[in-house]
CSV table of C-alpha atoms and ligand atoms in Angstrom, one decimal:
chain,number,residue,atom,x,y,z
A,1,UNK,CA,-2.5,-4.9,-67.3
A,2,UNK,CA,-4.1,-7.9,-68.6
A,3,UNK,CA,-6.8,-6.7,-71.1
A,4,UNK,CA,-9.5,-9.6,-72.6
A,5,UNK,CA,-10.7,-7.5,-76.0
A,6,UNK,CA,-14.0,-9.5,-77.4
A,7,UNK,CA,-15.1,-8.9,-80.6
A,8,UNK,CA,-18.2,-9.6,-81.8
A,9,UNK,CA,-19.6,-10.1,-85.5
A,10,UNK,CA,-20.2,-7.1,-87.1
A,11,UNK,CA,-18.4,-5.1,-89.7
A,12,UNK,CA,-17.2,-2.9,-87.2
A,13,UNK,CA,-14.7,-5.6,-86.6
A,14,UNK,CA,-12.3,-4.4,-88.5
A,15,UNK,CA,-12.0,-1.0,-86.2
A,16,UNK,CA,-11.0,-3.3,-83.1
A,17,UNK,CA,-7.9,-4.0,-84.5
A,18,UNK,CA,-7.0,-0.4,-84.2
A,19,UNK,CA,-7.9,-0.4,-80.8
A,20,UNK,CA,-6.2,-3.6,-80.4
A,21,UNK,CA,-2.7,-1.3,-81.4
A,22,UNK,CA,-3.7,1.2,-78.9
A,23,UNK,CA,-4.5,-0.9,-76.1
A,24,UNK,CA,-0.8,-3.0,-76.9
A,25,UNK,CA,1.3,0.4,-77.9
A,26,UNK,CA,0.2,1.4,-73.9
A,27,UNK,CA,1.9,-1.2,-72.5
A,28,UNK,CA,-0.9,-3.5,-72.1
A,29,UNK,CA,-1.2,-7.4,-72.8
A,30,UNK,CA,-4.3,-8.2,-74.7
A,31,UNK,CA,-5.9,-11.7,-75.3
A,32,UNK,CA,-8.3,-11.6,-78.0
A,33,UNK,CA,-11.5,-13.5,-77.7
A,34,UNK,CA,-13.5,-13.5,-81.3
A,35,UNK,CA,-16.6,-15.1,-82.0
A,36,UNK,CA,-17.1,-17.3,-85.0
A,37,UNK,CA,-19.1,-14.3,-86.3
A,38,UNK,CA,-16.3,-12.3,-85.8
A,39,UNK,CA,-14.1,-14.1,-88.0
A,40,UNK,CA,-15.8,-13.8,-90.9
A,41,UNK,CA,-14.6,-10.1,-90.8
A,42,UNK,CA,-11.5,-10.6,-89.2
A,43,UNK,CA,-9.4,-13.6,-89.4
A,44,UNK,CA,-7.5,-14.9,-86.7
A,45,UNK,CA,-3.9,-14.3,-88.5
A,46,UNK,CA,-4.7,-10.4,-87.9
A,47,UNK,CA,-5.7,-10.6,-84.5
A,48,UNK,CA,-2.7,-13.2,-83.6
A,49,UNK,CA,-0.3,-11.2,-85.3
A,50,UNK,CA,-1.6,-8.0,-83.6
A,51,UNK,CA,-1.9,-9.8,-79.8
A,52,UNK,CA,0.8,-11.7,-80.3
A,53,UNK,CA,-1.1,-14.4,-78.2
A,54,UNK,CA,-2.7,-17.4,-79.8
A,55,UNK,CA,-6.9,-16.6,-80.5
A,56,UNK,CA,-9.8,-19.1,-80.8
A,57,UNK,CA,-13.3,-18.5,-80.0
A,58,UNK,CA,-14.1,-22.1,-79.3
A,59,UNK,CA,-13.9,-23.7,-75.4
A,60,UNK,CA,-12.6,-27.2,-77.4
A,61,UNK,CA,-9.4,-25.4,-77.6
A,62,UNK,CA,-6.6,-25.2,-75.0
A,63,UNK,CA,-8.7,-27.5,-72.8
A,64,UNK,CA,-6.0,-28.7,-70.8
A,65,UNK,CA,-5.5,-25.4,-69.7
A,66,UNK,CA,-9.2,-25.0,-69.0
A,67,UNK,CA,-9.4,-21.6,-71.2
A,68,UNK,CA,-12.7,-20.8,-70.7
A,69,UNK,CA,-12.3,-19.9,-67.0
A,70,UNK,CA,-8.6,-18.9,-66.5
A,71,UNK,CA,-8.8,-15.8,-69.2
A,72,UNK,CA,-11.3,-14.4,-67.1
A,73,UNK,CA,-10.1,-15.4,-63.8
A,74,UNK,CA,-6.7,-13.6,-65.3
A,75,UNK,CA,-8.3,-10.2,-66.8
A,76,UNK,CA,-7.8,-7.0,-65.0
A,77,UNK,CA,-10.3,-5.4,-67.6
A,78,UNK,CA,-12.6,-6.9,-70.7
A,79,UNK,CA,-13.6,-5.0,-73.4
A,80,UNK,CA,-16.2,-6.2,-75.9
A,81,UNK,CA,-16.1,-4.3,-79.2
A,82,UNK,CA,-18.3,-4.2,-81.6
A,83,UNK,CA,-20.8,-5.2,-78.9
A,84,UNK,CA,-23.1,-6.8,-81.1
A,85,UNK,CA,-27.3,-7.3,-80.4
A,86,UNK,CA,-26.4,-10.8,-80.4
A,87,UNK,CA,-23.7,-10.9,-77.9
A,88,UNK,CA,-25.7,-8.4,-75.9
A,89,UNK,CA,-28.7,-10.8,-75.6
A,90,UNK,CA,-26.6,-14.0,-75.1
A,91,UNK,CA,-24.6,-12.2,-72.0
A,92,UNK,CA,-27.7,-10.8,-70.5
A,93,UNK,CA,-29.3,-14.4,-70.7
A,94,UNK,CA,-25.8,-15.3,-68.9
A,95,UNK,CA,-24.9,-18.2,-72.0
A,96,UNK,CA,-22.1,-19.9,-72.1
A,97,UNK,CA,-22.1,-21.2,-76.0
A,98,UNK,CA,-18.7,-19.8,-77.2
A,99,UNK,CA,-15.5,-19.3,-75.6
A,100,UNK,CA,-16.5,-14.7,-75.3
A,101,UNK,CA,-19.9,-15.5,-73.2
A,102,UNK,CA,-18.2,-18.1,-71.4
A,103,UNK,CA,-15.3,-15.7,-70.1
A,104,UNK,CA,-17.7,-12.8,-69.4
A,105,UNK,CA,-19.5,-15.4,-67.1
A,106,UNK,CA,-16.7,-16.0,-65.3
A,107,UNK,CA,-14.9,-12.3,-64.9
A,108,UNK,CA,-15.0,-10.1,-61.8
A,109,UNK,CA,-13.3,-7.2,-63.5
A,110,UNK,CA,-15.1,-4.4,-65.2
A,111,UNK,CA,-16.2,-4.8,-68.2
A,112,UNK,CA,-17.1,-2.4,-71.0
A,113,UNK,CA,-19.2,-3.1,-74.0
A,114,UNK,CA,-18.7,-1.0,-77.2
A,115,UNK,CA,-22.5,-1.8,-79.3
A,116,UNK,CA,-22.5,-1.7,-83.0
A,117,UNK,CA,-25.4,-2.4,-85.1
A,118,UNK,CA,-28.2,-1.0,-87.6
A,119,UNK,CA,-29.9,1.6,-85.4
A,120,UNK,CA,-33.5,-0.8,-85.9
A,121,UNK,CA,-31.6,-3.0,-83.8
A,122,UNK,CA,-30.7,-1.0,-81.0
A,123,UNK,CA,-33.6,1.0,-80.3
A,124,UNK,CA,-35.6,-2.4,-80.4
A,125,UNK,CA,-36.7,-3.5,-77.1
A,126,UNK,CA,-35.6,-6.6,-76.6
A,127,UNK,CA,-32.0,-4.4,-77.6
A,128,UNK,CA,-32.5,-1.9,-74.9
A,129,UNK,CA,-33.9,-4.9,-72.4
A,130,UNK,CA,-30.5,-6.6,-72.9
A,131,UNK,CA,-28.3,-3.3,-72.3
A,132,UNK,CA,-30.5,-2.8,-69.2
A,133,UNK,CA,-30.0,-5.6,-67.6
A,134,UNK,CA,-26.5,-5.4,-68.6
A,135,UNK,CA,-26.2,-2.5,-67.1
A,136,UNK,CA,-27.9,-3.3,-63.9
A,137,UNK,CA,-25.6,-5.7,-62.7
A,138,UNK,CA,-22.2,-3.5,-63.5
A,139,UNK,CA,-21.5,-4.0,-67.4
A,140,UNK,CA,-20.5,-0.3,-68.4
A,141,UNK,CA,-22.4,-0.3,-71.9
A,142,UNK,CA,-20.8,2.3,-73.8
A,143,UNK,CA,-23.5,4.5,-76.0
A,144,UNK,CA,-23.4,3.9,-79.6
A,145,UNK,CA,-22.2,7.2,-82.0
A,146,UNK,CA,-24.6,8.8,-84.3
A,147,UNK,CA,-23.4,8.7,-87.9
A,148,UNK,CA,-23.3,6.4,-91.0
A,149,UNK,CA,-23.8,3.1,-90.6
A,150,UNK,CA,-23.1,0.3,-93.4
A,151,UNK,CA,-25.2,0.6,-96.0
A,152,UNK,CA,-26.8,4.4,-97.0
A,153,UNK,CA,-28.2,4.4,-93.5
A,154,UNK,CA,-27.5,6.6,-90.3
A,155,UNK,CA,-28.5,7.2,-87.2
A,156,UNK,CA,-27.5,5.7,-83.7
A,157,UNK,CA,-25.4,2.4,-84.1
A,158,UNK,CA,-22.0,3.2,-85.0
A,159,UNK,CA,-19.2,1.9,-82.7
A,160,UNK,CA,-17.2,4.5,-80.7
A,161,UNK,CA,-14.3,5.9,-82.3
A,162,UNK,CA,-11.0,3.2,-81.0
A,163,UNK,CA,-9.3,5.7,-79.2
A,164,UNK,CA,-12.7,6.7,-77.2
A,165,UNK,CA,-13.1,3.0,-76.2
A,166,UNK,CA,-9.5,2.8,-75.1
A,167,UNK,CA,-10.3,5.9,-73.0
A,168,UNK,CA,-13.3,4.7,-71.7
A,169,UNK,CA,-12.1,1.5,-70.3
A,170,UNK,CA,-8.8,2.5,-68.9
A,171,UNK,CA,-10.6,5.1,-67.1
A,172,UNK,CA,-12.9,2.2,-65.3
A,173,UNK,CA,-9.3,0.7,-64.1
A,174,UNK,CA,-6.9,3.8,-63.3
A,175,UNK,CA,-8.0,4.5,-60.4
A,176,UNK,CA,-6.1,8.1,-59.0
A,177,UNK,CA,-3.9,8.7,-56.6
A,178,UNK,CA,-5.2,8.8,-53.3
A,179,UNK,CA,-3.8,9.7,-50.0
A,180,UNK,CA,-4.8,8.0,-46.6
A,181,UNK,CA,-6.3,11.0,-45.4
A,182,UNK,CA,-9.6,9.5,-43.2
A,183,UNK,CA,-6.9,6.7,-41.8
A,184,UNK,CA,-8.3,5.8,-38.4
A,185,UNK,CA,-11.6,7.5,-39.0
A,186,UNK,CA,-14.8,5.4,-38.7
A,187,UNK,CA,-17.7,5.8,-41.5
A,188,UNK,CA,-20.4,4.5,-41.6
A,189,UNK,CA,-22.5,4.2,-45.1
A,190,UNK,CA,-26.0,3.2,-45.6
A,191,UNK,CA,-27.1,2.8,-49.5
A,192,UNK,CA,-29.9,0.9,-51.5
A,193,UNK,CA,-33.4,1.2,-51.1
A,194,UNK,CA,-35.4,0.0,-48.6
A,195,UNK,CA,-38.1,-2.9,-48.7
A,196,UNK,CA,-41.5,-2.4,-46.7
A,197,UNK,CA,-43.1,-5.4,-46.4
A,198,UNK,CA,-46.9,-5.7,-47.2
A,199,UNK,CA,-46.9,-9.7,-47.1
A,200,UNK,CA,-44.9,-12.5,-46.8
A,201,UNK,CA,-44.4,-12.6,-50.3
A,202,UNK,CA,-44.7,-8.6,-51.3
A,203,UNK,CA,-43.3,-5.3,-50.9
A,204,UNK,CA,-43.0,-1.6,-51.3
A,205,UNK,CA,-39.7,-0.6,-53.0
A,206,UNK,CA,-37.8,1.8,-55.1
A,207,UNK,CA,-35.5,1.7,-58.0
A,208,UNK,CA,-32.2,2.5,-56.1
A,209,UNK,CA,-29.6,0.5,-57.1
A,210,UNK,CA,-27.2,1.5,-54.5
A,211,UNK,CA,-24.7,2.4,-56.4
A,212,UNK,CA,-23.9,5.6,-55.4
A,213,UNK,CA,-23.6,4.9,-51.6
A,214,UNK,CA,-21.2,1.9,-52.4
A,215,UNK,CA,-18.9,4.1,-54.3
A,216,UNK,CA,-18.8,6.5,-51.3
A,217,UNK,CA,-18.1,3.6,-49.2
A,218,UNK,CA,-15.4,1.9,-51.7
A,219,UNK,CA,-13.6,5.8,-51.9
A,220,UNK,CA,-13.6,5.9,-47.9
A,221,UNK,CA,-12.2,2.8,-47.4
A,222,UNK,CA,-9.6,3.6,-50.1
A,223,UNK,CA,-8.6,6.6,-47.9
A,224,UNK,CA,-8.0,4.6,-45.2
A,225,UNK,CA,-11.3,4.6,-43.1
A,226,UNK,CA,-12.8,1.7,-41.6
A,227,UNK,CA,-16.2,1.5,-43.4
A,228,UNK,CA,-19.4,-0.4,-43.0
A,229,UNK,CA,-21.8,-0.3,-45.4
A,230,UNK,CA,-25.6,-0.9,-44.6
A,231,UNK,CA,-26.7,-2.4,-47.8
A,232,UNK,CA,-30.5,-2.5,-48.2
A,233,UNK,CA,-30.9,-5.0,-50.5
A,234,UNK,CA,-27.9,-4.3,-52.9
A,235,UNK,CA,-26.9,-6.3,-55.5
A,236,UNK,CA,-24.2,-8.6,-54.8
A,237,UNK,CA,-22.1,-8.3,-57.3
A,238,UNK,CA,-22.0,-4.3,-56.5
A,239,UNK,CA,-20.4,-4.7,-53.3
A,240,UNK,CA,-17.1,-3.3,-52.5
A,241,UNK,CA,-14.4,-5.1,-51.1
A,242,UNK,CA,-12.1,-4.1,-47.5
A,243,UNK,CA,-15.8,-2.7,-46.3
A,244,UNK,CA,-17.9,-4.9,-43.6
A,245,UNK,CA,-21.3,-4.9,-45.1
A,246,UNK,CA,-24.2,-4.9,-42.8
A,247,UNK,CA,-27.3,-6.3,-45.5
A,248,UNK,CA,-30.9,-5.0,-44.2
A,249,UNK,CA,-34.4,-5.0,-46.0
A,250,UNK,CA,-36.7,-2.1,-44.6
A,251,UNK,CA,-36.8,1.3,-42.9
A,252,UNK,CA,-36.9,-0.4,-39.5
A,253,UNK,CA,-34.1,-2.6,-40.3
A,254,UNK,CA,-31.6,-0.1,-41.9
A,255,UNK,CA,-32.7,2.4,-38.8
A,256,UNK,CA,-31.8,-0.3,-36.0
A,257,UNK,CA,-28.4,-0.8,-38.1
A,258,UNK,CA,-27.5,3.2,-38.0
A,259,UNK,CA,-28.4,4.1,-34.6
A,260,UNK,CA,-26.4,0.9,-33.0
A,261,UNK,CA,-23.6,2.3,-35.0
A,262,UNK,CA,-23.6,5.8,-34.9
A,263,UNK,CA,-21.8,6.4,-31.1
A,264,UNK,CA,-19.0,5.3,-32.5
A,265,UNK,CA,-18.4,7.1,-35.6
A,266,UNK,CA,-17.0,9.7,-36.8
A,267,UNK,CA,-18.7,10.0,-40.1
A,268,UNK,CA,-22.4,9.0,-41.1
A,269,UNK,CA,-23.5,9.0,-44.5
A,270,UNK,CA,-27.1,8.1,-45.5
A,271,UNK,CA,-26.9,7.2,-49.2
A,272,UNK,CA,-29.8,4.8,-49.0
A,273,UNK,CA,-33.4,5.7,-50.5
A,274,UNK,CA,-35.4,4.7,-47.6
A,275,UNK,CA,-39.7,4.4,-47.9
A,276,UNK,CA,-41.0,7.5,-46.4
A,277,UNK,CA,-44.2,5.0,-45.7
A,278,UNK,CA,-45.0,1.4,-44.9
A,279,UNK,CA,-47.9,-0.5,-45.1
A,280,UNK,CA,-49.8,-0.2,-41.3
A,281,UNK,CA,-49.8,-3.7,-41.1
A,282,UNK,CA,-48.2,-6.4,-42.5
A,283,UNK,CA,-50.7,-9.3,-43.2
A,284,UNK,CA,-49.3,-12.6,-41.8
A,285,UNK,CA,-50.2,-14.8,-44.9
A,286,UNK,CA,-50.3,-13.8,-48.9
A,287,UNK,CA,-52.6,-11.6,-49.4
A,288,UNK,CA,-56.0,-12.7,-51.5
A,289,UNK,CA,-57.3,-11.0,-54.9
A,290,UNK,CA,-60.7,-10.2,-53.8
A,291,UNK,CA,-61.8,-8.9,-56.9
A,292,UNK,CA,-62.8,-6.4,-55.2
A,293,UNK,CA,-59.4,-3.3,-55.6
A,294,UNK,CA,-57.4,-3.3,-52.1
A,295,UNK,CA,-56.6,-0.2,-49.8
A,296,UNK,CA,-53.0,-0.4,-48.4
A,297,UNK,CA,-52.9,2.0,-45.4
A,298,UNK,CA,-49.7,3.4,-45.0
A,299,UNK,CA,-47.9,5.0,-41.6
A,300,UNK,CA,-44.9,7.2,-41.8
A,301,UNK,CA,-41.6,6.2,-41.3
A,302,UNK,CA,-39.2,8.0,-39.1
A,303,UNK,CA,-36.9,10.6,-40.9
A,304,UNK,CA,-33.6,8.2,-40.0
A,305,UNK,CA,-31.2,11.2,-41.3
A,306,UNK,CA,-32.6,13.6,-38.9
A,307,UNK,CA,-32.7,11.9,-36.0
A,308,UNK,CA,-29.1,10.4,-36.3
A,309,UNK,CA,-28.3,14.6,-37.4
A,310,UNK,CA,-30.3,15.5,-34.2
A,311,UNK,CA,-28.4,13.0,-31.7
A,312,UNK,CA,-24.8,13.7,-33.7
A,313,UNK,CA,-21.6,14.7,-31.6
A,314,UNK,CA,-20.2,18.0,-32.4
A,315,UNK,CA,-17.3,16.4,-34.2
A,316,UNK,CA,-19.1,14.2,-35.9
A,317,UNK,CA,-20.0,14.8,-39.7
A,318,UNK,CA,-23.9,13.7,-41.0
A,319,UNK,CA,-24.2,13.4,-44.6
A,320,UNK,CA,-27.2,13.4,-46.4
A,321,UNK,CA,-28.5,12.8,-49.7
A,322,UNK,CA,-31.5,15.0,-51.7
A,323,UNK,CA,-32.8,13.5,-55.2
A,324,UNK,CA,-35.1,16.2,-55.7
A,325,UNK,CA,-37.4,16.9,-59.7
A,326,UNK,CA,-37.8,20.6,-59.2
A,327,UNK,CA,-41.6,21.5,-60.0
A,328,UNK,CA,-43.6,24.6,-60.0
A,329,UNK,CA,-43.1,25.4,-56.2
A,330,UNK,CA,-39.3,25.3,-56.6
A,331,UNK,CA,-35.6,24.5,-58.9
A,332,UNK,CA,-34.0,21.0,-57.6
A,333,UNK,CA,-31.4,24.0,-55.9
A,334,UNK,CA,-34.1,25.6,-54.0
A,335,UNK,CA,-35.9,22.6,-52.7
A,336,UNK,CA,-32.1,20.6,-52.0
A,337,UNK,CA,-31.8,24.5,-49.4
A,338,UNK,CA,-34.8,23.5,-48.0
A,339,UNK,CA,-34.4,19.9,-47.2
A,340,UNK,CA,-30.7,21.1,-45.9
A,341,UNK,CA,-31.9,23.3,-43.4
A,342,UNK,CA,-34.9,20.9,-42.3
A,343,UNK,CA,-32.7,17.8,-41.9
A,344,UNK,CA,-30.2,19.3,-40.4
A,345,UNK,CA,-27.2,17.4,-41.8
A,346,UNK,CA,-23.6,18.9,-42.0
A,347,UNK,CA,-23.5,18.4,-45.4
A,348,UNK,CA,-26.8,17.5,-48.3
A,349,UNK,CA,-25.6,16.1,-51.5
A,350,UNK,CA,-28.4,17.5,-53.9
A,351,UNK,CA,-28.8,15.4,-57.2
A,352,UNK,CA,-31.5,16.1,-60.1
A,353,UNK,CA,-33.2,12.7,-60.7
A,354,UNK,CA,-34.9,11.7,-63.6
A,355,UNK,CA,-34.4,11.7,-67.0
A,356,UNK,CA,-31.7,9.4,-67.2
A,357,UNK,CA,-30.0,11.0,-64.4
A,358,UNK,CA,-29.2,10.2,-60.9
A,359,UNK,CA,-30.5,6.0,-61.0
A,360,UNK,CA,-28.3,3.6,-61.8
A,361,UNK,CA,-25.4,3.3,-64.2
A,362,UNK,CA,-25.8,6.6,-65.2
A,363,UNK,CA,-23.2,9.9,-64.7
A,364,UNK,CA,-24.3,12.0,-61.7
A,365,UNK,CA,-23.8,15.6,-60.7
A,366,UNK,CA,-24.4,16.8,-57.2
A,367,UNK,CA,-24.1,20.3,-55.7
A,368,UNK,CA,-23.1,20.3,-51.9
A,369,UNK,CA,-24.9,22.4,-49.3
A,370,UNK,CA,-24.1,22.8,-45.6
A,371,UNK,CA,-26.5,22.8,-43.1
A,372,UNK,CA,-27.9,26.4,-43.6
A,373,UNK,CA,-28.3,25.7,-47.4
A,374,UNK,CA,-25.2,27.1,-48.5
A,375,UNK,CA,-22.9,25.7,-51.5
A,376,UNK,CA,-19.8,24.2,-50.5
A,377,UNK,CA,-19.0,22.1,-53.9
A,378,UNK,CA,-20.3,20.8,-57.0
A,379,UNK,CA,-19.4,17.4,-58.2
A,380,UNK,CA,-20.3,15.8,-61.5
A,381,UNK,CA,-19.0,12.4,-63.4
A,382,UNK,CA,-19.2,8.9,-62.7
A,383,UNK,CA,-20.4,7.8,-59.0
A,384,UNK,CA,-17.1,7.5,-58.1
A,385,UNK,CA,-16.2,11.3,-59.1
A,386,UNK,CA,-19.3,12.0,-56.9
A,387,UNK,CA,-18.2,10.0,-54.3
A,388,UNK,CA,-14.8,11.4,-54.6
A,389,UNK,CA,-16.1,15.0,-54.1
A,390,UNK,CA,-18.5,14.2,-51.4
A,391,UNK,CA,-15.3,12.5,-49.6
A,392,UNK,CA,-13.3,15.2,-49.7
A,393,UNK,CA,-16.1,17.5,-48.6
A,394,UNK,CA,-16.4,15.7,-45.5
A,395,UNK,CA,-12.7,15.1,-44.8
A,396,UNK,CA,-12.1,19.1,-45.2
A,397,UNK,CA,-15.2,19.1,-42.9
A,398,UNK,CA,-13.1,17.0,-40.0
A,399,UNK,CA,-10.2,18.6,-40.2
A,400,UNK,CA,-12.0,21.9,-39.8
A,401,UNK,CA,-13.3,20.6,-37.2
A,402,UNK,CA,-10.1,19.3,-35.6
A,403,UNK,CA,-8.2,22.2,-36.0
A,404,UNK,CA,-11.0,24.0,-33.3
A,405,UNK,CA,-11.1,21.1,-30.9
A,406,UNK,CA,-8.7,21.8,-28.3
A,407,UNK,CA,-7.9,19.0,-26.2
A,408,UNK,CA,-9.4,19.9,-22.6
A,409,UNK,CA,-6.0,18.5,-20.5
A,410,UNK,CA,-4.6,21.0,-23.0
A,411,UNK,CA,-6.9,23.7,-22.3
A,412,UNK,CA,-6.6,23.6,-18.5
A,413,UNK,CA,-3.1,23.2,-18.6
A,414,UNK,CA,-2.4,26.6,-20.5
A,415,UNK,CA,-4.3,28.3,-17.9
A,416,UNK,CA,-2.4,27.3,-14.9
A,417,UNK,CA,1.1,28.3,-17.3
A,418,UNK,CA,3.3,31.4,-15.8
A,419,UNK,CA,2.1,34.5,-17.9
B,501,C5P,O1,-36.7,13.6,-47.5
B,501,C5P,P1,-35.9,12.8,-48.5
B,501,C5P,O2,-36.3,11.4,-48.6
B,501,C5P,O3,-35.7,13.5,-49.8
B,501,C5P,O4,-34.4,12.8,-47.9
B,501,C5P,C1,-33.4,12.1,-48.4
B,501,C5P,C2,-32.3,11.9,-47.4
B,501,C5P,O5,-32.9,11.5,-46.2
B,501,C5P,C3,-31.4,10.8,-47.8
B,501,C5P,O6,-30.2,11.0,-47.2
B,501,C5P,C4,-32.1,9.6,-47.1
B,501,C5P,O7,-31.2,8.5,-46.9
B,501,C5P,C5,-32.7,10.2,-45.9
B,501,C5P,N1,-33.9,9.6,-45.4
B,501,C5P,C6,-34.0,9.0,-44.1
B,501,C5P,N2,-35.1,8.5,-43.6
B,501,C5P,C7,-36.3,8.6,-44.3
B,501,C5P,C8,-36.3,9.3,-45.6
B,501,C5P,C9,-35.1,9.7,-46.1
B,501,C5P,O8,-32.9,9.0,-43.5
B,501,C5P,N3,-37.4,8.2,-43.8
């Protein structure tokens, strides 16, 4: 594999030569990418010597091989490390002043940023800003060790020990064995959050990023399904590849998208955080201040889950999704059993939101209930260890349910067959 390792300026430097000797004694070629900050702790004999591939962080160099786009266009996986408050800001302001920002402009790859710096500096907001936006478009930001720092100081800031990195971002590539087991099958994913227009120019949304239903969608496809994702309003750069996407905005949209796909497949999974309301009426031209406060009336919108659940085939498998707080009336368990038997999916993925949990690029953990509330799995990990789980949930699910279904020319053949 063809590993880009950036390293940014900070004394931390020195430990990404280490992981440089991990990365290479697995087999893998790595292309080092300093910046001039960088060099001031590590010089470029060391990190030439180490690669064994020449190293500049300039785009004047190696021009006539246009550098600063072909070692990204080449990486399978980048690796910034120290991830610096510096380099953070300048990649989440997308600059292109050295020849690291320029490459991690031009990657498609994942990318995973090991931060190192005095803990003032990452707990600043402009800090945490930078790793959220990071973050929100698909940058894996590793979080930083507690521990001593350089001077007398500790506390959050210390880069990840080398072999933790390596871990970390090998895991983001290796992707496990899988087997083709829902070849033939058709699924169908919705994910995202819906958009209810008030205005031409406004909405009512929600933080989903989507994430979850894409992995779900990328892990189908990977087993061989034909998927179609109904992305409301999902990043781009998210999006999986080998799935058809089908982009909506709102309830009505993403509702319109299901049902006209639902007769013909075999497994519907509603990943998307839909509006339960939407504005009454949507006002033809932007709406005015009037200095006055404004009521927005709100309608319901239709429960799109339990009516596709409602209208399923028996062979069919409806999957559902349940972010639920847990409050004084009930655990996140009791009101995921609940919803279960109320929707009346096959299966309810419960997840606990909040708290860093469950949005975003965050791990998740789901437990699995079947449609009278009973646990059938518990998941937790990355999205795609979710998605994994929830996948094989509902492929033991069809096959169940294939084992039962006896063809009918079977059925009436056996009963005109000599006793
Ligand atoms: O009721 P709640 O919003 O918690 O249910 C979540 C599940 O129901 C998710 O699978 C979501 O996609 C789906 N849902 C829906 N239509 C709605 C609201 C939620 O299909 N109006």
């Amino acid at each position: 594999m063809r590993v880009v390792l950036g390293v940014a300026g900070g004394i931390a430097a020195y430990k990404s030569a280490l992981l440089l000797r991990l990365l290479r004694e697995a087999g893998h070629e790595v292309r080092v990418v300093p910046t001039t900050a960088a060099l001031e702790f590590v010089g470029v004999p060391t990190w030439e010597a180490l690669s064994g591939q020449p190293v500049t962080a300039s785009v004047f160099d190696g021009t006539d091989t246009v550098e600063h786009v072909r070692i990204g266009r080449q990486a399978d996986l980048v690796i910034v490390a120290p991830a610096t408050a510096d380099l953070m800001a300048r990649a989440a302001a997308g600059m292109a002043n050295d020849l690291l920002t320029a490459t991690l402009l031009t990657v498609t790859c994942p990318v995973l940023m090991a931060p190192a710096m005095h803990t003032e500096m990452w707990q600043h907001p402009a800090t945490a800003a930078n790793v959220a936006t990071l973050r929100g478009r698909g940058t894996h930001v590793m979080e930083p060790e507690v521990g001593r720092l350089t001077g007398a100081d500790t506390g959050p800031g210390r880069l990840p020990e080398p072999e933790a990195i390596a871990a970390a971002a090998l895991a983001l590539v290796e992707q496990p064995e899988r087997t083709a087991d829902l070849a033939g099958r058709r699924v169908v994913v919705s994910a995202g959050g819906t958009r209810e227009p008030l205005d031409p120019v406004r909405f009512l949304g929600n933080r989903s990023s989507g994430r979850q239903g894409v992995a779900i969608a990328a892990e189908a496809a990977a087993r061989g399904a034909d998927v179609t994702l109904v992305a409301a309003n999902v990043d781009a750069a998210l999006l999986p590849p080998d799935v058809e996407i089908v982009p909506v905005e709102s309830t009505a949209d993403l509702q319109a998208a299901m049902r006209e796909r639902a007769g013909r497949a075999d497994v519907l999974v509603m990943a998307a955080a839909v509006a339960d309301y939407r504005p009454a009426t949507v006002a033809e031209a932007k709406v005015k201040k009037s200095g006055d406060g404004l009521v927005i009336d709100l309608v319901e919108n239709p429960d799109i889950l339990a009516g596709l659940a409602r209208e399923a085939r028996p062979e069919q498998v409806v999957v559902g999704f349940a972010a639920e707080t847990g409050d004084a009336a009930g655990s996140v368990l009791e009101h995921g059993r609940a919803k279960a038997r109320h929707k009346g999916a096959d299966l309810l993925a419960v997840n606990q939101v909040g708290n860093g949990s469950g949005f975003g690029d965050v791990p998740n953990a789901v437990v699995i209930l079947d449609r009278q509330g009973a646990v059938v799995g518990e998941v937790e990990g990355t999205k795609a260890d979710v998605a994994r789980g929830l996948v094989d949930a509902v492929g033991a699910l069809l096959d169940t349910r294939a084992a039962v279904d006896v063809p009918s020319e079977l059925s009436a053949g056996a009963t005109t067959l000599p006793g």
